[in-house]
Amino acid sequence: MPMAMAQPALAPAKIPNLPALGGTESQDLSPLMERKIGEEIMRDIRRDRDYLDDGPILEYMNNFGNVLVDARPGARGEAKYDYFFFVVRDPQLNAFALPGGFIAVHSALLLAAQNESELASVLGHEIGHVVQRHIARSIGQQKQDALIPLAAMILAALASRQGGDAAMGVFLGGQGLTIQRQLNFGRDAEREADRIGFQIMGEAGFDTSGMVAFFQQMQNATRAYSDLVPAWLLTHPLTTERIADIQARIREAPYKQRQDSLDFFLVRSRARVLQDQTSSGYNEAKLFFQSQMQQDSWQQKAAGQYGMAFLSMKQGDAVAAQSWLDKALATVNAPPPSGVFGASPRSKAETIFAATSIEIKLAQPDNKEMLAKAAQEAAAAHLKYPLSRGIAHQYGEAMLAAGKLDEAANYLRDQAQLYREDIEVYDLLAQVYAKQGKLALQHIALAESYNLQGGLMAALDQLTYARKAPDASFYDQSLIDAREREWQARRREEMGDKGKKDMADSRPAFKAEFKSGSENKGMSGNPFDRYNDMFNQSTNPFDRLRKQSDGDITSPGLMVR
């Protein structure tokens, strides 16, 4: 019989759960304080051009990650964390957890994972760090007034991913010993995270042997990486002892076979294109996709064709992009080879295909016919996949591009009420109001966007512009007054006595200002060089460069994280 014959499902291994350790020393850092620190760090990371703000990738990572979280009772903790999983562009095999349930994966790690079980092993390990509150336990002896510099230390440690220079800048700043104490969880914490991750994988139905296979890959990669970075910056030392411990646990667990979703392969194709957007990077991606299409696996072939579609779109060839996308869909929908019986149904990755089709049409701003089709497809896709945030954003963008301004405004206002922390919705709403000539509402929407991005001073500036707008109604003025009182109170709270001088000298650097990425003028080729400036100037990682000339949100500006 063919290998594709269905196998009986095995029950997940029942392994005694480790206790959620905390102890009295972790009480100095409450779960709510952990979340607050994590949110502040994420505001800075989202403004980094290496943050992959890609709808399909973010949607896949969060759907996948939350399957693992839900498999672990109590993983969300007493604060009921909403976990957030994201990808950063980086050539090193690594992942990291921030306070409060924010978990990052380097793009190179996503590309190196051969199957979803290997990816699950990494995410499970990082979830283990959050569940066991390792960050809180590692700094439990300190007072909360020392927690603000912790965020800067975490961010500075990320500078090491580009090489030794940025990390050495932090070291020369006198922060090395503190980073070592607060970031390196130690062998016991790593073993705890391994065991929690192993349990999560088993309960979620993944093949636990993927943990050993991928950890060995990471161990080999770490050997080369460690030559560039001081030892105290290696936050995840992979020892032979840890790998052997997982191997022993695997021998006691029943074997499980799990079919990978097509979404996994398509997301990796997108990440490969976004990993290196230079000409040489695109050429390497093209060669990889051409080789991938020669493989026997229908998933690999479809992923190669999809990768060519995404690459063609990025290179400005919409016709080729649509052609390759049609080929990928034909591969997915083709019947299985003759003689194969009992094969499990193929996953279709319908959401990603729908989003990419809309994306290709929106990439042709001068073609009104295509923009009208994009609006039609987006409306149908939003109706079919109402929980997809990426398609929800595309629907608003498509109506805006097609000139359906009143419909777009009504839709986006509803979205802003439902998802009050969705930055993209406020950005789109500001664009709609700008085209409608509604100046007061445009500045109010920008103020909400800047506030969510951590730019409180810029948000207050936008409220000032809105108040002075000739079309500001009585209701608008009331809303402006309420927001101003709320944000001024929070500003005074955040400033404190120590931060007043720093806040007075600060300026914003927002997502809208650097979406052009490497095209920004005057920016360093290494985005992490800016960490050194941050440490030389201030010990507060939450300082913002606030001042902005003429209220121009499209002008490029330096990012300080």
XYZ file of C-alpha atoms in Angstrom:
561
model
C 0.000 0.000 0.000
C 1.225 3.537 -0.641
C 2.942 5.430 2.131
C 0.095 7.932 2.027
C -2.270 5.493 3.772
C -3.797 7.092 6.843
C -2.411 5.927 10.173
C -4.385 5.626 13.403
C -4.005 8.734 15.545
C -2.033 8.208 18.718
C -2.971 9.944 21.904
C -0.499 12.615 22.998
C 2.042 11.599 25.559
C 0.922 12.319 29.112
C 3.862 13.890 30.878
C 3.619 15.327 34.378
C 3.438 19.114 34.120
C 6.164 21.195 35.663
C 4.892 23.672 38.234
C 4.630 27.314 37.204
C 7.485 28.513 39.328
C 7.594 31.996 40.687
C 8.595 32.365 44.290
C 8.776 35.490 46.356
C 11.605 36.953 44.306
C 9.394 37.211 41.196
C 6.780 39.310 42.972
C 8.874 42.440 42.413
C 8.008 42.065 38.736
C 4.271 41.476 38.480
C 2.685 39.925 35.369
C 1.141 43.298 34.534
C 4.540 44.989 34.797
C 6.040 42.292 32.577
C 3.379 42.979 29.972
C 3.947 46.719 30.156
C 7.680 46.301 29.581
C 7.036 43.913 26.694
C 4.626 46.363 25.055
C 7.167 49.188 25.320
C 9.862 47.047 23.710
C 7.471 45.944 20.956
C 6.712 49.563 20.050
C 10.388 49.999 19.286
C 10.753 46.691 17.473
C 7.750 47.411 15.230
C 9.504 50.578 14.044
C 12.607 48.637 13.030
C 12.875 48.062 9.287
C 13.888 44.448 10.033
C 10.515 43.753 11.648
C 8.569 41.751 9.053
C 5.269 43.581 9.043
C 3.793 41.114 6.561
C 0.133 40.148 6.913
C 0.286 36.463 5.861
C 3.462 35.798 7.884
C 2.087 37.436 11.038
C -1.249 35.672 10.665
C 0.355 32.266 10.201
C 2.777 32.725 13.091
C 0.052 33.781 15.510
C -2.394 31.062 14.470
C 0.366 28.476 14.750
C 1.766 29.822 18.008
C -1.593 30.059 19.710
C -2.301 26.404 18.905
C 0.741 25.633 21.048
C -0.273 28.074 23.784
C -3.775 26.613 23.997
C -2.296 23.129 24.412
C -0.747 24.192 27.722
C -3.329 24.864 30.457
C -2.442 28.028 32.301
C 0.094 29.196 29.712
C -1.531 32.625 29.603
C -0.928 33.097 33.311
C -2.915 35.042 35.840
C -2.752 38.138 33.626
C -4.283 36.187 30.690
C -1.585 37.199 28.225
C -2.473 37.563 24.568
C 0.644 36.008 23.058
C 2.072 37.720 20.002
C 4.418 35.873 17.621
C 6.416 37.731 14.999
C 9.431 37.429 12.683
C 12.466 39.694 12.400
C 14.791 39.730 9.405
C 18.023 38.161 10.615
C 20.583 35.688 9.189
C 21.196 33.925 12.519
C 19.284 30.864 13.755
C 17.674 32.210 16.878
C 14.455 33.085 18.648
C 13.734 35.023 21.814
C 10.948 35.749 24.272
C 10.223 39.207 25.623
C 8.393 39.933 28.882
C 4.627 39.548 28.715
C 4.192 36.909 26.012
C 5.887 38.468 22.969
C 7.892 35.836 21.061
C 10.153 36.492 18.070
C 11.625 34.148 15.478
C 14.512 35.114 13.229
C 13.731 34.770 9.527
C 16.730 32.449 9.068
C 15.275 30.085 11.659
C 11.922 30.016 9.889
C 13.694 29.136 6.637
C 15.862 26.478 8.293
C 12.897 24.621 9.830
C 12.114 21.669 7.554
C 8.681 21.006 9.008
C 6.177 22.432 11.454
C 7.308 20.133 14.257
C 10.758 21.714 14.170
C 9.223 25.191 14.283
C 6.944 24.074 17.116
C 9.970 22.934 19.125
C 11.434 26.441 19.074
C 8.171 28.242 19.837
C 7.363 25.733 22.563
C 10.730 26.407 24.191
C 10.125 30.171 24.152
C 6.603 29.712 25.509
C 8.238 27.727 28.301
C 10.314 30.767 29.254
C 7.144 32.854 29.485
C 5.187 30.195 31.403
C 7.960 29.757 33.966
C 8.418 33.538 34.256
C 12.159 33.289 33.808
C 12.599 37.001 33.193
C 10.809 37.870 36.435
C 12.795 35.270 38.351
C 16.117 36.414 36.922
C 15.704 39.958 38.184
C 13.492 39.309 41.193
C 15.928 40.809 43.646
C 15.805 44.217 41.991
C 13.356 47.022 42.561
C 10.859 48.101 39.953
C 12.703 51.363 39.431
C 15.468 49.280 37.838
C 13.123 47.661 35.333
C 13.152 50.490 32.807
C 16.841 49.956 31.911
C 16.056 46.251 31.476
C 14.206 46.969 28.252
C 17.201 48.807 26.847
C 19.449 45.915 27.836
C 17.239 43.413 26.037
C 17.212 45.565 22.930
C 20.951 46.140 23.101
C 21.560 42.408 23.252
C 19.737 42.109 19.945
C 22.415 44.332 18.436
C 24.775 41.383 18.635
C 22.959 39.674 15.757
C 24.695 41.965 13.239
C 28.167 41.158 14.510
C 30.480 42.093 17.335
C 30.734 45.865 16.814
C 27.335 46.870 18.135
C 27.553 44.431 21.025
C 30.991 45.769 21.917
C 29.537 49.253 21.984
C 27.127 48.111 24.669
C 29.957 46.414 26.516
C 32.034 49.592 26.515
C 29.017 51.389 27.903
C 29.428 49.405 31.090
C 26.296 47.279 30.655
C 27.889 43.872 30.095
C 27.664 42.424 33.584
C 24.043 43.535 34.043
C 22.978 42.062 30.713
C 24.611 38.790 31.644
C 22.735 38.601 34.922
C 19.375 39.576 33.460
C 19.292 37.873 30.058
C 21.151 34.619 30.460
C 18.590 32.443 32.137
C 21.134 29.776 32.944
C 21.168 26.046 32.425
C 18.340 25.296 34.834
C 16.017 27.761 33.139
C 16.916 26.428 29.692
C 16.193 22.865 30.773
C 12.850 23.984 32.204
C 11.955 25.683 28.926
C 12.989 22.547 27.001
C 10.727 20.353 29.102
C 7.777 22.730 28.897
C 8.270 22.974 25.139
C 8.436 19.189 24.857
C 5.173 18.843 26.769
C 3.490 21.500 24.651
C 4.556 19.787 21.421
C 3.180 16.462 22.578
C -0.127 17.893 23.744
C -0.551 19.867 20.515
C 0.002 16.769 18.366
C 3.454 17.516 16.931
C 6.311 15.072 16.403
C 8.555 15.597 19.434
C 11.607 14.213 17.613
C 11.651 17.515 15.718
C 13.002 19.201 18.842
C 16.253 17.223 18.822
C 16.762 17.584 15.059
C 16.364 21.315 15.123
C 18.278 21.914 18.341
C 21.231 20.141 16.772
C 21.005 22.533 13.814
C 20.973 25.478 16.192
C 23.911 24.076 18.147
C 26.007 23.870 14.979
C 25.013 27.392 13.983
C 25.804 28.723 17.464
C 29.383 27.468 17.241
C 30.037 29.801 14.313
C 28.006 32.639 15.785
C 29.836 32.573 19.117
C 33.060 33.649 17.428
C 31.485 37.037 16.668
C 29.803 37.813 19.971
C 30.935 37.923 23.619
C 29.891 34.806 25.504
C 27.652 36.729 27.883
C 25.391 37.747 24.958
C 24.574 34.139 23.987
C 21.155 33.829 25.585
C 20.448 30.225 24.538
C 23.515 28.002 24.942
C 22.591 24.578 23.511
C 24.515 21.979 25.455
C 24.913 18.299 24.658
C 23.349 17.546 28.036
C 20.138 19.377 27.104
C 19.864 17.579 23.777
C 20.479 14.204 25.446
C 17.739 14.962 27.997
C 15.198 15.552 25.212
C 16.352 12.402 23.390
C 15.652 10.364 26.525
C 12.151 11.825 26.757
C 11.453 11.074 23.096
C 12.209 7.370 23.644
C 9.411 7.239 26.226
C 6.845 8.981 24.009
C 4.774 7.292 21.263
C 5.653 8.127 17.668
C 3.352 10.584 15.947
C 3.274 11.556 12.293
C 1.853 14.935 11.404
C 1.220 16.370 7.962
C 2.515 19.899 7.546
C 0.106 22.557 6.350
C 0.615 24.215 2.977
C 0.585 27.570 4.792
C 3.944 26.657 6.347
C 5.615 26.261 2.966
C 4.038 29.370 1.455
C 4.987 31.538 4.425
C 8.571 30.326 4.137
C 8.543 31.370 0.465
C 7.444 34.878 1.446
C 10.098 35.029 4.158
C 12.777 33.949 1.686
C 11.949 36.858 -0.609
C 11.769 39.333 2.281
C 14.965 38.022 3.882
C 17.227 39.839 1.416
C 15.602 42.397 -0.883
C 18.761 43.272 -2.783
C 19.292 42.198 -6.398
C 21.604 39.382 -5.321
C 19.088 38.292 -2.697
C 16.321 38.151 -5.274
C 18.548 36.130 -7.613
C 19.326 33.614 -4.876
C 15.632 33.307 -4.050
C 14.816 32.741 -7.735
C 17.382 29.941 -8.011
C 16.004 28.327 -4.872
C 12.419 28.439 -6.143
C 13.461 26.994 -9.504
C 15.133 24.091 -7.710
C 12.150 23.678 -5.386
C 9.753 23.329 -8.320
C 11.697 20.292 -9.552
C 10.914 18.275 -6.418
C 8.325 15.504 -6.363
C 6.405 16.870 -3.386
C 3.315 18.812 -4.446
C 3.793 21.113 -1.453
C 7.361 21.948 -2.421
C 6.365 22.521 -6.045
C 3.470 24.792 -5.081
C 5.720 26.685 -2.658
C 8.283 27.266 -5.417
C 5.624 28.540 -7.828
C 4.113 30.734 -5.119
C 7.572 32.077 -4.293
C 8.068 33.024 -7.939
C 4.714 34.838 -7.868
C 5.644 36.838 -4.769
C 9.124 37.555 -6.121
C 7.727 38.737 -9.473
C 5.334 41.072 -7.673
C 8.188 42.534 -5.609
C 10.144 43.118 -8.815
C 7.202 44.989 -10.339
C 6.074 42.349 -12.851
C 2.394 41.937 -12.006
C 1.605 39.874 -15.119
C 4.238 37.262 -14.282
C 3.146 37.311 -10.637
C -0.449 36.453 -11.555
C 0.720 33.737 -13.944
C 2.862 32.050 -11.297
C 0.067 32.353 -8.733
C -2.328 30.585 -11.124
C 0.231 27.790 -11.593
C 0.583 27.370 -7.828
C -3.202 27.145 -7.437
C -3.360 24.548 -10.222
C -0.719 22.451 -8.440
C -2.632 22.608 -5.160
C -5.958 21.722 -6.755
C -4.585 18.918 -8.940
C -5.884 15.427 -8.016
C -3.422 13.087 -6.270
C -1.385 10.715 -8.463
C -3.159 7.582 -9.638
C -2.728 4.627 -7.344
C -2.557 6.677 -4.150
C -5.461 5.754 -1.877
C -6.389 6.987 1.536
C -4.383 10.173 1.277
C -5.465 12.805 3.759
C -7.110 15.915 2.264
C -4.720 18.546 1.008
C -4.586 21.829 2.871
C -5.409 24.661 0.484
C -3.954 27.751 2.203
C -6.957 29.619 0.814
C -6.435 32.734 2.925
C -2.852 33.241 1.732
C -3.790 32.713 -1.914
C -6.703 35.147 -1.621
C -4.525 37.768 0.083
C -1.777 37.411 -2.532
C -4.214 37.742 -5.422
C -5.507 41.002 -3.930
C -1.933 42.102 -3.228
C -0.903 41.654 -6.857
C -3.823 43.748 -8.079
C -3.182 46.506 -5.549
C 0.423 46.619 -6.766
C -0.895 48.154 -10.014
C -2.054 51.605 -8.822
C -2.407 53.004 -12.357
C -4.684 50.199 -13.563
C -8.228 51.173 -12.557
C -9.661 47.897 -13.801
C -7.334 45.917 -11.556
C -8.074 48.155 -8.574
C -11.802 47.569 -9.079
C -11.174 43.803 -9.189
C -9.070 44.082 -6.037
C -11.982 45.756 -4.243
C -14.379 43.008 -5.391
C -12.017 40.208 -4.364
C -11.276 41.865 -1.021
C -14.990 42.227 -0.248
C -15.586 38.527 -1.005
C -12.503 37.436 0.928
C -13.430 39.541 3.966
C -16.896 37.976 3.959
C -15.398 34.473 3.700
C -12.537 35.009 6.201
C -13.880 37.579 8.683
C -11.208 36.768 11.302
C -8.268 37.444 9.000
C -6.756 40.779 10.012
C -4.561 40.864 6.932
C -7.534 40.590 4.588
C -9.465 43.087 6.720
C -6.687 45.600 6.107
C -6.597 44.772 2.399
C -10.342 45.377 2.155
C -9.920 48.907 3.497
C -6.875 49.499 1.301
C -8.693 48.214 -1.797
C -11.703 50.481 -1.266
C -9.354 53.411 -0.760
C -7.418 52.589 -3.938
C -10.641 52.170 -5.935
C -11.915 55.559 -4.800
C -14.769 54.201 -2.662
C -14.014 56.735 0.056
C -17.376 56.844 1.883
C -17.577 53.042 2.046
C -13.961 52.850 3.194
C -14.520 55.454 5.911
C -17.599 53.684 7.303
C -15.863 50.305 7.233
C -12.656 51.547 8.843
C -14.538 53.416 11.579
C -16.281 50.167 12.470
C -12.945 48.353 12.460
C -11.443 50.995 14.758
C -14.281 50.424 17.222
C -13.782 46.648 17.151
C -9.967 46.663 17.176
C -8.919 49.717 19.146
C -5.209 48.885 19.041
C -4.917 48.203 15.311
C -2.396 50.756 14.026
C -2.985 49.858 10.374
C -6.683 50.713 10.615
C -5.951 54.225 11.910
C -3.293 54.760 9.228
C -5.762 53.784 6.496
C -8.485 55.894 8.088
C -6.168 58.923 8.084
C -5.508 58.384 4.363
C -9.235 58.188 3.625
C -9.940 61.403 5.552
C -7.046 63.119 3.768
C -8.568 62.270 0.361
C -11.968 63.457 1.592
C -10.451 66.734 2.787
C -11.540 66.148 6.396
C -8.535 67.688 8.126
C -9.679 67.439 11.747
C -10.576 63.760 11.450
C -7.333 63.060 9.568
C -5.223 64.487 12.412
C -7.295 62.674 15.057
C -6.734 59.350 13.278
C -3.007 60.073 13.024
C -2.955 60.931 16.729
C -4.481 57.535 17.565
C -1.916 55.799 15.341
C 1.040 57.655 16.874
C -0.214 56.963 20.379
C -0.393 53.231 19.680
C 3.149 53.355 18.314
C 4.432 54.926 21.538
C 4.790 58.451 20.119
C 2.837 60.291 22.772
C 4.334 63.708 22.016
C 3.632 63.366 18.281
C 0.087 62.217 19.104
C -0.439 65.367 21.190
C 0.934 67.464 18.319
C -1.639 65.909 15.976
C -4.405 66.794 18.434
C -3.193 70.395 18.322
C -3.406 70.384 14.518
C -6.885 68.829 14.710
C -8.075 71.497 17.163
C -6.956 74.248 14.769
C -8.510 72.621 11.685
C -11.279 74.798 10.170
C -13.665 71.827 9.876
C -13.391 70.676 13.512
C -16.915 70.154 14.849
C -18.117 70.485 18.438
C -17.995 66.700 18.756
C -14.454 66.643 17.380
C -13.374 69.288 19.903
C -14.887 67.267 22.746
C -13.044 64.149 21.603
C -9.793 66.118 21.285
C -10.189 67.502 24.821
C -10.822 64.042 26.284
C -7.875 62.456 24.480
C -5.571 65.341 25.407
C -6.416 65.074 29.109
C -5.890 61.307 29.037
C -2.570 61.433 27.180
C -1.183 64.397 29.112
C -1.862 62.548 32.363
C -0.080 59.478 31.015
C 2.799 61.602 29.762
C 3.301 63.110 33.237
C 3.204 59.609 34.724
C 5.741 58.252 32.247
C 8.066 61.211 32.538
C 8.447 61.308 36.292
C 11.033 63.595 37.778
C 13.989 61.841 36.160
C 12.655 61.741 32.626
C 11.497 65.347 32.134
C 14.684 66.563 30.503
C 14.943 63.538 28.197
C 11.326 63.838 27.111
C 11.758 67.531 26.314
C 14.550 66.730 23.867
C 12.892 63.781 22.139
C 11.463 63.227 18.629
C 9.280 60.478 17.082
C 10.236 57.813 14.575
C 7.178 55.960 13.414
C 6.291 53.095 11.148
C 4.832 55.435 8.556
C 8.176 57.216 8.362
C 10.385 54.292 7.463
C 8.253 51.870 5.500
C 10.614 52.507 2.621
C 13.215 50.504 4.554
C 16.687 50.622 3.079
C 15.694 53.496 0.789
C 15.748 55.957 3.707
C 18.434 58.557 3.270
C 20.989 59.161 5.943
C 20.342 55.922 7.810
C 23.103 53.603 8.838
C 23.392 50.313 7.006
C 23.300 48.592 10.365
C 20.080 49.522 12.210
C 21.523 48.313 15.488
C 24.298 50.913 15.493
C 21.700 53.209 16.979
C 21.755 51.202 20.219
C 25.182 52.584 21.001
C 23.880 56.134 20.693
C 21.007 55.273 22.977
C 23.282 53.999 25.711
C 25.683 56.931 25.389
C 22.860 59.440 25.746
C 20.399 57.995 28.227
C 19.658 55.000 30.387
C 15.950 55.174 29.615
C 15.023 52.837 26.738
C 11.611 54.425 26.328
C 12.853 57.863 25.278
C 11.358 59.029 22.014
C 12.738 61.436 19.470
C 9.590 63.527 19.395
C 10.256 66.664 17.399
C 9.001 66.530 13.823
C 9.143 69.309 11.281
C 5.923 70.542 9.612
C 3.962 67.475 10.756
C 5.138 65.496 7.709
C 4.568 61.817 8.483
C 6.155 60.590 5.291
C 9.616 62.043 5.747
C 12.265 59.491 6.753
C 13.702 59.776 10.229
C 16.173 58.011 12.437
C 14.861 55.195 14.588
C 15.919 54.996 18.213
C 14.947 51.800 19.919
